[in-house]
Amino acid sequence: MSHFDVFNGDADGLCALHQLRLARPAEHAPDSVCVSGAKRDIALLARVDAQAGDSVTVLDISLEANRDALLALLARGVRVEYFDHHRSGPVPRHPLLQAHIDNSPTVCTGMLVDRYLNGSQRIWAAVAAFGDNFTAAARALLVDMALDAQQLLQLEQLGTCLNYNGYGDHESDLIIAPITLANLLRPYTDPFAFMREEPAFTTLQTARAADLAQTLGRAPEVRLACGDIHVLPDTPWSRRVRGEFGNQLTQARPEAAHAVLTVNSQGGYMVSVRAPQVRLTGADRVCRQFEGGGGRPAAAGINHLQPGEFEVFVRAFESTFSPD
């Protein structure tokens, strides 16, 4: 019998998996089959060639986007454990499915795994929350650990760097392949030891800083009362920085909504939308108005906004986020 670990390539997916590996090393053994990709590469279950008697753990990918593949696995007699905080639609009822789904806007998948494990690997759940831009939730998880301010900043930096690495339109855009990064994390129970000893962390820090430097001084393409819309060029650095730039914009102006668009090779755009931090709703409503759009109320995206739809997007963004 084989076990498959299927996880989003961002900080939340990586840290959710890492918690389970630390807590249940026998099940998540080094010979488990891993399936992952860039952050937006979420239709992952269709790649799983599991058969009757096999088991699959799914972490931080939308059940709604993987429903058909999930039902096919269950029909073949595959046991599936599913942790996620994205839009799910109705959760199937099946004796082989153990689902831990919570769509609350302030919960990430790493926090759901933390609940399941009764906090046994909580520091990694906090890294996941930092990476998913849930700073207050991450700090709340760590409140009983007697960490000083510098240590909290280090954990936030780790989550941010792991999350940054997941961004890109294709895995070739990423600095480190998510499966490689997951295996580099595997020996470390202590995130501080990982940051001290693993060269990959310095690699991510350096690449992230260089990418973000490219965004300095860039004015928004569209400035609205409710928020700003930025457009970045068609380059690997812009595809990597898109989500992190959006997070930084929300931290700088938490009362506003933000959108970051990168031009793609078809002349259209890949879109990342952040709802105002003071009101974490609306991002998914904007993006679901367009083909290939989806996500959470707090953060959502569109895989391909057609070249002629930019002005339509601007109007949808403004109508959704303008004060009533």
Short mmCIF file of N, CA and C in Angstrom, two decimals, residues 47-118:
data_model
loop_
_atom_site.label_atom_id
_atom_site.label_comp_id
_atom_site.label_asym_id
_atom_site.label_seq_id
_atom_site.Cartn_x
_atom_site.Cartn_y
_atom_site.Cartn_z
N ARG A 47 -3.68 14.12 -10.35
CA ARG A 47 -2.35 13.54 -10.62
C ARG A 47 -2.04 12.33 -9.73
N VAL A 48 -2.93 12.03 -8.80
CA VAL A 48 -2.66 10.98 -7.82
C VAL A 48 -3.12 9.63 -8.36
N ASP A 49 -2.18 8.73 -8.58
CA ASP A 49 -2.49 7.40 -9.11
C ASP A 49 -2.61 6.41 -7.96
N ALA A 50 -3.56 6.67 -7.06
CA ALA A 50 -3.77 5.79 -5.91
C ALA A 50 -4.81 4.74 -6.23
N GLN A 51 -4.65 3.58 -5.60
CA GLN A 51 -5.55 2.46 -5.84
C GLN A 51 -6.14 1.98 -4.51
N ALA A 52 -7.05 1.04 -4.59
CA ALA A 52 -7.72 0.50 -3.40
C ALA A 52 -6.69 0.11 -2.34
N GLY A 53 -6.94 0.57 -1.12
CA GLY A 53 -6.04 0.28 -0.01
C GLY A 53 -4.99 1.35 0.24
N ASP A 54 -4.75 2.23 -0.75
CA ASP A 54 -3.82 3.33 -0.57
C ASP A 54 -4.46 4.44 0.26
N SER A 55 -3.64 5.37 0.73
CA SER A 55 -4.14 6.51 1.50
C SER A 55 -3.56 7.80 0.95
N VAL A 56 -4.33 8.88 1.10
CA VAL A 56 -3.95 10.19 0.59
C VAL A 56 -4.23 11.24 1.66
N THR A 57 -3.27 12.11 1.90
CA THR A 57 -3.47 13.28 2.74
C THR A 57 -3.44 14.51 1.84
N VAL A 58 -4.48 15.33 1.92
CA VAL A 58 -4.62 16.52 1.07
C VAL A 58 -4.57 17.75 1.96
N LEU A 59 -3.74 18.72 1.58
CA LEU A 59 -3.50 19.87 2.43
C LEU A 59 -3.52 21.17 1.64
N ASP A 60 -4.47 22.04 1.97
CA ASP A 60 -4.48 23.41 1.50
C ASP A 60 -4.76 23.55 0.00
N ILE A 61 -5.59 22.67 -0.55
CA ILE A 61 -6.09 22.87 -1.91
C ILE A 61 -7.61 22.72 -1.88
N SER A 62 -8.29 23.54 -2.65
CA SER A 62 -9.74 23.63 -2.61
C SER A 62 -10.41 22.30 -2.94
N LEU A 63 -11.31 21.87 -2.08
CA LEU A 63 -12.09 20.67 -2.37
C LEU A 63 -12.99 20.90 -3.57
N GLU A 64 -13.53 22.11 -3.67
CA GLU A 64 -14.39 22.43 -4.80
C GLU A 64 -13.66 22.24 -6.13
N ALA A 65 -12.40 22.64 -6.20
CA ALA A 65 -11.62 22.53 -7.43
C ALA A 65 -11.16 21.11 -7.70
N ASN A 66 -11.23 20.23 -6.69
CA ASN A 66 -10.74 18.86 -6.84
C ASN A 66 -11.84 17.82 -6.60
N ARG A 67 -13.08 18.25 -6.65
CA ARG A 67 -14.19 17.37 -6.28
C ARG A 67 -14.24 16.10 -7.13
N ASP A 68 -14.18 16.23 -8.44
CA ASP A 68 -14.30 15.04 -9.30
C ASP A 68 -13.18 14.04 -9.02
N ALA A 69 -11.96 14.55 -8.88
CA ALA A 69 -10.83 13.65 -8.62
C ALA A 69 -10.97 13.00 -7.24
N LEU A 70 -11.46 13.76 -6.26
CA LEU A 70 -11.68 13.19 -4.92
C LEU A 70 -12.71 12.08 -4.97
N LEU A 71 -13.83 12.31 -5.64
CA LEU A 71 -14.87 11.28 -5.72
C LEU A 71 -14.35 10.04 -6.43
N ALA A 72 -13.50 10.23 -7.44
CA ALA A 72 -12.93 9.08 -8.16
C ALA A 72 -12.01 8.27 -7.24
N LEU A 73 -11.21 8.94 -6.42
CA LEU A 73 -10.34 8.23 -5.48
C LEU A 73 -11.16 7.44 -4.47
N LEU A 74 -12.19 8.06 -3.93
CA LEU A 74 -13.04 7.37 -2.96
C LEU A 74 -13.73 6.16 -3.59
N ALA A 75 -14.16 6.31 -4.83
CA ALA A 75 -14.82 5.21 -5.53
C ALA A 75 -13.87 4.04 -5.76
N ARG A 76 -12.57 4.34 -5.86
CA ARG A 76 -11.58 3.27 -6.07
C ARG A 76 -11.15 2.62 -4.77
N GLY A 77 -11.69 3.09 -3.64
CA GLY A 77 -11.33 2.48 -2.37
C GLY A 77 -10.12 3.10 -1.70
N VAL A 78 -9.83 4.36 -2.02
CA VAL A 78 -8.70 5.07 -1.44
C VAL A 78 -9.16 5.86 -0.21
N ARG A 79 -8.43 5.74 0.89
CA ARG A 79 -8.74 6.50 2.10
C ARG A 79 -8.14 7.90 1.98
N VAL A 80 -8.97 8.93 2.21
CA VAL A 80 -8.53 10.31 2.01
C VAL A 80 -8.75 11.12 3.29
N GLU A 81 -7.71 11.82 3.68
CA GLU A 81 -7.76 12.76 4.80
C GLU A 81 -7.56 14.15 4.19
N TYR A 82 -8.48 15.08 4.45
CA TYR A 82 -8.50 16.35 3.73
C TYR A 82 -8.55 17.51 4.73
N PHE A 83 -7.52 18.40 4.67
CA PHE A 83 -7.45 19.60 5.50
C PHE A 83 -7.43 20.81 4.57
N ASP A 84 -8.38 21.73 4.75
CA ASP A 84 -8.35 22.92 3.89
C ASP A 84 -9.24 24.03 4.44
N HIS A 85 -8.90 25.28 4.06
CA HIS A 85 -9.68 26.44 4.49
C HIS A 85 -10.26 27.22 3.31
N HIS A 86 -10.14 26.71 2.10
CA HIS A 86 -10.68 27.38 0.93
C HIS A 86 -12.14 26.97 0.69
N ARG A 87 -12.75 27.63 -0.28
CA ARG A 87 -14.14 27.32 -0.64
C ARG A 87 -14.25 25.84 -1.01
N SER A 88 -15.21 25.16 -0.42
CA SER A 88 -15.29 23.71 -0.61
C SER A 88 -16.54 23.26 -1.36
N GLY A 89 -17.63 24.04 -1.26
CA GLY A 89 -18.91 23.50 -1.68
C GLY A 89 -19.32 22.40 -0.71
N PRO A 90 -20.39 21.68 -1.00
CA PRO A 90 -20.80 20.59 -0.10
C PRO A 90 -19.70 19.54 0.06
N VAL A 91 -19.41 19.18 1.28
CA VAL A 91 -18.38 18.17 1.54
C VAL A 91 -18.99 16.79 1.39
N PRO A 92 -18.43 15.93 0.52
CA PRO A 92 -19.01 14.59 0.35
C PRO A 92 -19.01 13.80 1.65
N ARG A 93 -20.05 13.01 1.82
CA ARG A 93 -20.09 12.09 2.95
C ARG A 93 -19.71 10.71 2.45
N HIS A 94 -18.63 10.19 2.98
CA HIS A 94 -18.13 8.90 2.53
C HIS A 94 -17.33 8.27 3.66
N PRO A 95 -17.46 6.98 3.89
CA PRO A 95 -16.74 6.35 5.01
C PRO A 95 -15.22 6.41 4.87
N LEU A 96 -14.71 6.61 3.66
CA LEU A 96 -13.26 6.68 3.47
C LEU A 96 -12.72 8.11 3.51
N LEU A 97 -13.59 9.09 3.71
CA LEU A 97 -13.17 10.49 3.73
C LEU A 97 -13.23 11.06 5.15
N GLN A 98 -12.10 11.58 5.61
CA GLN A 98 -12.04 12.32 6.87
C GLN A 98 -11.73 13.76 6.51
N ALA A 99 -12.71 14.65 6.60
CA ALA A 99 -12.57 16.03 6.14
C ALA A 99 -12.47 16.98 7.32
N HIS A 100 -11.48 17.86 7.26
CA HIS A 100 -11.30 18.93 8.23
C HIS A 100 -11.33 20.23 7.43
N ILE A 101 -12.52 20.75 7.21
CA ILE A 101 -12.73 21.91 6.34
C ILE A 101 -13.30 23.05 7.18
N ASP A 102 -12.67 24.21 7.08
CA ASP A 102 -13.16 25.40 7.77
C ASP A 102 -12.88 26.61 6.88
N ASN A 103 -13.93 27.25 6.39
CA ASN A 103 -13.78 28.38 5.47
C ASN A 103 -13.72 29.72 6.18
N SER A 104 -13.59 29.74 7.49
CA SER A 104 -13.53 31.01 8.22
C SER A 104 -12.40 31.89 7.69
N PRO A 105 -12.62 33.20 7.58
CA PRO A 105 -11.63 34.06 6.93
C PRO A 105 -10.35 34.27 7.72
N THR A 106 -10.29 33.86 8.98
CA THR A 106 -9.07 34.06 9.78
C THR A 106 -8.43 32.74 10.19
N VAL A 107 -8.70 31.68 9.44
CA VAL A 107 -8.14 30.36 9.73
C VAL A 107 -7.40 29.86 8.49
N CYS A 108 -6.20 29.34 8.70
CA CYS A 108 -5.45 28.73 7.60
C CYS A 108 -5.37 27.21 7.82
N THR A 109 -4.87 26.51 6.82
CA THR A 109 -4.82 25.05 6.91
C THR A 109 -3.87 24.59 8.01
N GLY A 110 -2.76 25.29 8.18
CA GLY A 110 -1.84 24.93 9.26
C GLY A 110 -2.50 24.99 10.62
N MET A 111 -3.42 25.92 10.79
CA MET A 111 -4.16 26.02 12.05
C MET A 111 -5.15 24.88 12.21
N LEU A 112 -5.73 24.40 11.11
CA LEU A 112 -6.63 23.25 11.18
C LEU A 112 -5.85 21.99 11.58
N VAL A 113 -4.65 21.83 11.03
CA VAL A 113 -3.81 20.69 11.42
C VAL A 113 -3.41 20.82 12.89
N ASP A 114 -3.13 22.05 13.33
CA ASP A 114 -2.80 22.28 14.73
C ASP A 114 -3.94 21.84 15.65
N ARG A 115 -5.18 22.16 15.27
CA ARG A 115 -6.34 21.69 16.05
C ARG A 115 -6.36 20.17 16.11
N TYR A 116 -6.16 19.55 14.97
CA TYR A 116 -6.22 18.10 14.86
C TYR A 116 -5.14 17.44 15.74
N LEU A 117 -3.97 18.06 15.79
CA LEU A 117 -2.85 17.50 16.55
C LEU A 117 -2.81 18.02 17.99
N ASN A 118 -3.86 18.75 18.40
CA ASN A 118 -3.92 19.29 19.76
C ASN A 118 -2.68 20.11 20.12
#
